[in-house]
Tab-separated table of N, CA and C in Angstrom:
chain	number	residue	atom	x	y	z
E	1	MET	N	17.899	13.684	-7.418
E	1	MET	CA	18.036	12.249	-7.224
E	1	MET	C	16.801	11.557	-7.804
E	2	ASP	N	16.993	10.780	-8.829
E	2	ASP	CA	15.893	10.067	-9.461
E	2	ASP	C	15.693	8.710	-8.808
E	3	GLN	N	14.451	8.447	-8.409
E	3	GLN	CA	14.110	7.142	-7.857
E	3	GLN	C	13.595	6.258	-8.980
E	4	PRO	N	13.783	4.936	-8.849
E	4	PRO	CA	13.172	4.031	-9.825
E	4	PRO	C	11.650	4.214	-9.801
E	5	ARG	N	11.016	3.940	-10.935
E	5	ARG	CA	9.561	4.143	-11.055
E	5	ARG	C	8.788	3.342	-10.002
E	6	TRP	N	9.212	2.089	-9.733
E	6	TRP	CA	8.488	1.280	-8.738
E	6	TRP	C	8.528	1.963	-7.379
E	7	ARG	N	9.671	2.601	-7.053
E	7	ARG	CA	9.811	3.258	-5.759
E	7	ARG	C	8.920	4.496	-5.680
E	8	GLN	N	8.793	5.207	-6.795
E	8	GLN	CA	7.915	6.378	-6.821
E	8	GLN	C	6.470	5.971	-6.541
E	9	VAL	N	6.011	4.904	-7.201
E	9	VAL	CA	4.631	4.439	-7.001
E	9	VAL	C	4.466	3.890	-5.582
E	10	TYR	N	5.469	3.157	-5.107
E	10	TYR	CA	5.456	2.647	-3.727
E	10	TYR	C	5.267	3.807	-2.749
E	11	GLU	N	6.024	4.879	-2.923
E	11	GLU	CA	5.948	6.031	-2.014
E	11	GLU	C	4.566	6.685	-2.060
E	12	ILE	N	3.950	6.713	-3.237
E	12	ILE	CA	2.598	7.267	-3.360
E	12	ILE	C	1.614	6.438	-2.546
E	13	ILE	N	1.644	5.108	-2.739
E	13	ILE	CA	0.710	4.226	-2.028
E	13	ILE	C	0.990	4.264	-0.528
E	14	ARG	N	2.259	4.206	-0.154
E	14	ARG	CA	2.619	4.279	1.267
E	14	ARG	C	2.116	5.588	1.873
E	15	GLY	N	2.259	6.682	1.149
E	15	GLY	CA	1.768	7.970	1.629
E	15	GLY	C	0.257	7.975	1.817
E	16	GLN	N	-0.452	7.295	0.918
E	16	GLN	CA	-1.909	7.201	1.047
E	16	GLN	C	-2.294	6.387	2.280
E	17	ILE	N	-1.521	5.358	2.580
E	17	ILE	CA	-1.785	4.537	3.769
E	17	ILE	C	-1.467	5.341	5.028
E	18	GLU	N	-0.282	5.935	5.068
E	18	GLU	CA	0.125	6.671	6.257
E	18	GLU	C	-0.695	7.941	6.452
E	19	GLY	N	-1.190	8.521	5.363
E	19	GLY	CA	-1.993	9.728	5.446
E	19	GLY	C	-3.466	9.475	5.727
E	20	GLY	N	-3.860	8.205	5.715
E	20	GLY	CA	-5.241	7.858	6.047
E	20	GLY	C	-6.196	7.818	4.865
E	21	GLN	N	-5.713	8.093	3.632
E	21	GLN	CA	-6.597	7.972	2.475
E	21	GLN	C	-6.947	6.505	2.233
E	22	LEU	N	-6.003	5.624	2.511
E	22	LEU	CA	-6.259	4.179	2.502
E	22	LEU	C	-6.185	3.726	3.954
E	23	ARG	N	-7.295	3.241	4.469
E	23	ARG	CA	-7.399	2.883	5.879
E	23	ARG	C	-7.291	1.368	6.067
E	24	PRO	N	-7.016	0.919	7.291
E	24	PRO	CA	-6.938	-0.520	7.541
E	24	PRO	C	-8.179	-1.240	7.015
E	25	GLY	N	-7.927	-2.314	6.259
E	25	GLY	CA	-9.010	-3.085	5.661
E	25	GLY	C	-9.372	-2.646	4.260
E	26	ASP	N	-8.971	-1.442	3.856
E	26	ASP	CA	-9.257	-0.965	2.499
E	26	ASP	C	-8.463	-1.779	1.492
E	27	LYS	N	-9.076	-1.992	0.343
E	27	LYS	CA	-8.398	-2.679	-0.750
E	27	LYS	C	-7.458	-1.691	-1.441
E	28	VAL	N	-6.226	-2.128	-1.678
E	28	VAL	CA	-5.275	-1.274	-2.390
E	28	VAL	C	-5.375	-1.561	-3.878
E	29	PRO	N	-4.955	-0.623	-4.715
E	29	PRO	CA	-5.040	-0.847	-6.158
E	29	PRO	C	-4.293	-2.125	-6.573
E	30	SER	N	-4.909	-2.890	-7.439
E	30	SER	CA	-4.292	-4.115	-7.954
E	30	SER	C	-3.134	-3.756	-8.877
E	31	VAL	N	-2.351	-4.758	-9.231
E	31	VAL	CA	-1.246	-4.545	-10.172
E	31	VAL	C	-1.790	-3.967	-11.476
E	32	ILE	N	-2.910	-4.492	-11.952
E	32	ILE	CA	-3.513	-4.002	-13.198
E	32	ILE	C	-3.943	-2.543	-13.038
E	33	GLN	N	-4.523	-2.198	-11.899
E	33	GLN	CA	-4.927	-0.815	-11.651
E	33	GLN	C	-3.712	0.103	-11.578
E	34	LEU	N	-2.620	-0.376	-10.972
E	34	LEU	CA	-1.397	0.425	-10.924
E	34	LEU	C	-0.858	0.654	-12.327
E	35	GLN	N	-0.924	-0.386	-13.165
E	35	GLN	CA	-0.484	-0.253	-14.558
E	35	GLN	C	-1.260	0.853	-15.252
E	36	ALA	N	-2.580	0.806	-15.121
E	36	ALA	CA	-3.430	1.766	-15.810
E	36	ALA	C	-3.227	3.187	-15.281
E	37	GLU	N	-3.133	3.317	-13.963
E	37	GLU	CA	-3.059	4.649	-13.369
E	37	GLU	C	-1.687	5.299	-13.526
E	38	TYR	N	-0.629	4.497	-13.424
E	38	TYR	CA	0.720	5.068	-13.417
E	38	TYR	C	1.530	4.735	-14.666
E	39	GLY	N	0.958	3.966	-15.583
E	39	GLY	CA	1.656	3.627	-16.821
E	39	GLY	C	2.895	2.785	-16.601
E	40	ILE	N	2.795	1.844	-15.656
E	40	ILE	CA	3.941	0.998	-15.341
E	40	ILE	C	3.726	-0.413	-15.878
E	41	ALA	N	4.801	-1.168	-15.956
E	41	ALA	CA	4.739	-2.554	-16.419
E	41	ALA	C	4.220	-3.461	-15.302
E	42	THR	N	3.757	-4.636	-15.694
E	42	THR	CA	3.262	-5.624	-14.731
E	42	THR	C	4.321	-5.924	-13.668
E	43	ALA	N	5.545	-6.176	-14.112
E	43	ALA	CA	6.622	-6.503	-13.163
E	43	ALA	C	6.860	-5.361	-12.180
E	44	THR	N	6.699	-4.137	-12.638
E	44	THR	CA	6.882	-2.975	-11.767
E	44	THR	C	5.779	-2.931	-10.713
E	45	GLY	N	4.545	-3.166	-11.126
E	45	GLY	CA	3.423	-3.206	-10.181
E	45	GLY	C	3.585	-4.321	-9.169
E	46	GLN	N	4.078	-5.468	-9.625
E	46	GLN	CA	4.316	-6.591	-8.711
E	46	GLN	C	5.387	-6.225	-7.688
E	47	LYS	N	6.392	-5.502	-8.121
E	47	LYS	CA	7.468	-5.081	-7.217
E	47	LYS	C	6.927	-4.112	-6.165
E	48	VAL	N	6.031	-3.228	-6.563
E	48	VAL	CA	5.396	-2.308	-5.614
E	48	VAL	C	4.657	-3.109	-4.545
E	49	HIS	N	3.854	-4.074	-4.967
E	49	HIS	CA	3.097	-4.902	-4.023
E	49	HIS	C	4.028	-5.685	-3.103
E	50	ARG	N	5.094	-6.263	-3.670
E	50	ARG	CA	6.049	-7.019	-2.842
E	50	ARG	C	6.670	-6.124	-1.768
E	51	ALA	N	7.046	-4.910	-2.144
E	51	ALA	CA	7.665	-3.986	-1.192
E	51	ALA	C	6.675	-3.569	-0.100
E	52	LEU	N	5.432	-3.325	-0.477
E	52	LEU	CA	4.414	-2.953	0.515
E	52	LEU	C	4.166	-4.108	1.489
E	53	ARG	N	4.139	-5.345	0.964
E	53	ARG	CA	3.983	-6.522	1.835
E	53	ARG	C	5.197	-6.680	2.744
E	54	ALA	N	6.388	-6.541	2.177
E	54	ALA	CA	7.622	-6.710	2.954
E	54	ALA	C	7.695	-5.695	4.097
E	55	ASP	N	7.148	-4.520	3.888
E	55	ASP	CA	7.161	-3.483	4.916
E	55	ASP	C	5.965	-3.584	5.862
E	56	GLY	N	5.140	-4.619	5.684
E	56	GLY	CA	4.024	-4.847	6.587
E	56	GLY	C	2.875	-3.880	6.427
E	57	LEU	N	2.786	-3.233	5.254
E	57	LEU	CA	1.715	-2.264	5.030
E	57	LEU	C	0.458	-2.887	4.439
E	58	ILE	N	0.624	-3.974	3.687
E	58	ILE	CA	-0.522	-4.644	3.074
E	58	ILE	C	-0.397	-6.150	3.266
E	59	ARG	N	-1.530	-6.827	3.103
E	59	ARG	CA	-1.564	-8.290	3.042
E	59	ARG	C	-2.347	-8.662	1.797
E	60	THR	N	-1.973	-9.763	1.181
E	60	THR	CA	-2.654	-10.202	-0.028
E	60	THR	C	-3.392	-11.494	0.256
E	61	GLU	N	-4.659	-11.527	-0.130
E	61	GLU	CA	-5.480	-12.723	-0.007
E	61	GLU	C	-5.741	-13.239	-1.417
E	62	PRO	N	-5.211	-14.423	-1.735
E	62	PRO	CA	-5.384	-14.957	-3.094
E	62	PRO	C	-6.853	-14.952	-3.521
E	63	GLY	N	-7.085	-14.441	-4.710
E	63	GLY	CA	-8.433	-14.381	-5.267
E	63	GLY	C	-9.276	-13.231	-4.742
E	64	MET	N	-8.761	-12.511	-3.743
E	64	MET	CA	-9.534	-11.423	-3.136
E	64	MET	C	-8.898	-10.060	-3.401
E	65	GLY	N	-7.583	-9.993	-3.333
E	65	GLY	CA	-6.885	-8.729	-3.517
E	65	GLY	C	-5.942	-8.449	-2.377
E	66	SER	N	-5.440	-7.226	-2.342
E	66	SER	CA	-4.511	-6.790	-1.306
E	66	SER	C	-5.176	-5.704	-0.474
E	67	PHE	N	-4.933	-5.760	0.826
E	67	PHE	CA	-5.626	-4.891	1.765
E	67	PHE	C	-4.649	-4.246	2.735
E	68	VAL	N	-4.988	-3.043	3.185
E	68	VAL	CA	-4.164	-2.331	4.157
E	68	VAL	C	-4.234	-3.061	5.492
E	69	VAL	N	-3.075	-3.237	6.096
E	69	VAL	CA	-2.960	-3.904	7.393
E	69	VAL	C	-3.086	-2.852	8.491
E	70	PRO	N	-3.822	-3.167	9.575
E	70	PRO	CA	-3.861	-2.216	10.698
E	70	PRO	C	-2.462	-1.978	11.244
E	71	ARG	N	-2.169	-0.735	11.564
E	71	ARG	CA	-0.855	-0.405	12.125
E	71	ARG	C	-0.897	-0.541	13.637
E	72	GLU	N	0.212	-0.977	14.205
E	72	GLU	CA	0.335	-1.111	15.659
E	72	GLU	C	0.106	0.254	16.304
E	73	GLY	N	-0.719	0.278	17.346
E	73	GLY	CA	-0.922	1.513	18.081
E	73	GLY	C	-2.054	2.376	17.564
E	74	VAL	N	-2.349	2.328	16.265
E	74	VAL	CA	-3.389	3.187	15.704
E	74	VAL	C	-4.756	2.769	16.215
E	75	GLU	N	-5.049	1.478	16.159
E	75	GLU	CA	-6.342	1.003	16.636
E	75	GLU	C	-6.485	1.211	18.143
E	76	ASP	N	-5.381	1.008	18.883
E	76	ASP	CA	-5.428	1.202	20.326
E	76	ASP	C	-5.792	2.633	20.659
E	77	GLU	N	-5.220	3.598	19.926
E	77	GLU	CA	-5.538	5.002	20.163
E	77	GLU	C	-7.004	5.266	19.881
E	78	ASP	N	-7.525	4.707	18.791
E	78	ASP	CA	-8.934	4.890	18.444
E	78	ASP	C	-9.826	4.356	19.552
E	79	GLN	N	-9.486	3.175	20.082
E	79	GLN	CA	-10.306	2.577	21.120
E	79	GLN	C	-10.251	3.404	22.403
E	80	GLU	N	-9.064	3.952	22.729
E	80	GLU	CA	-8.927	4.763	23.919
E	80	GLU	C	-9.732	6.055	23.801
E	81	ASN	N	-9.877	6.573	22.584
E	81	ASN	CA	-10.620	7.811	22.365
E	81	ASN	C	-12.109	7.570	22.186
E	82	GLY	N	-12.537	6.333	22.339
E	82	GLY	CA	-13.955	6.021	22.227
E	82	GLY	C	-14.454	5.882	20.808
E	83	SER	N	-13.578	5.727	19.841
E	83	SER	CA	-13.976	5.582	18.438
E	83	SER	C	-14.302	4.146	18.125
């Protein structure tokens, strides 16, 4: 089963967020960085960002970039464990 290229890149970034390589507050790769790293078109990179935002994984601050959003429950667990 072949996934569209935007979905493949989306799954990579989502996996990095869920796996902890990209943590809450970390800046996610920009559309330009996604283009360079994955050889995708601008529109494809924009679609990746839109999907990540729609799923509540990132937030975009104009002029600043896109950042990982804290997940519900994760911070609470950290606080309960004294982190």
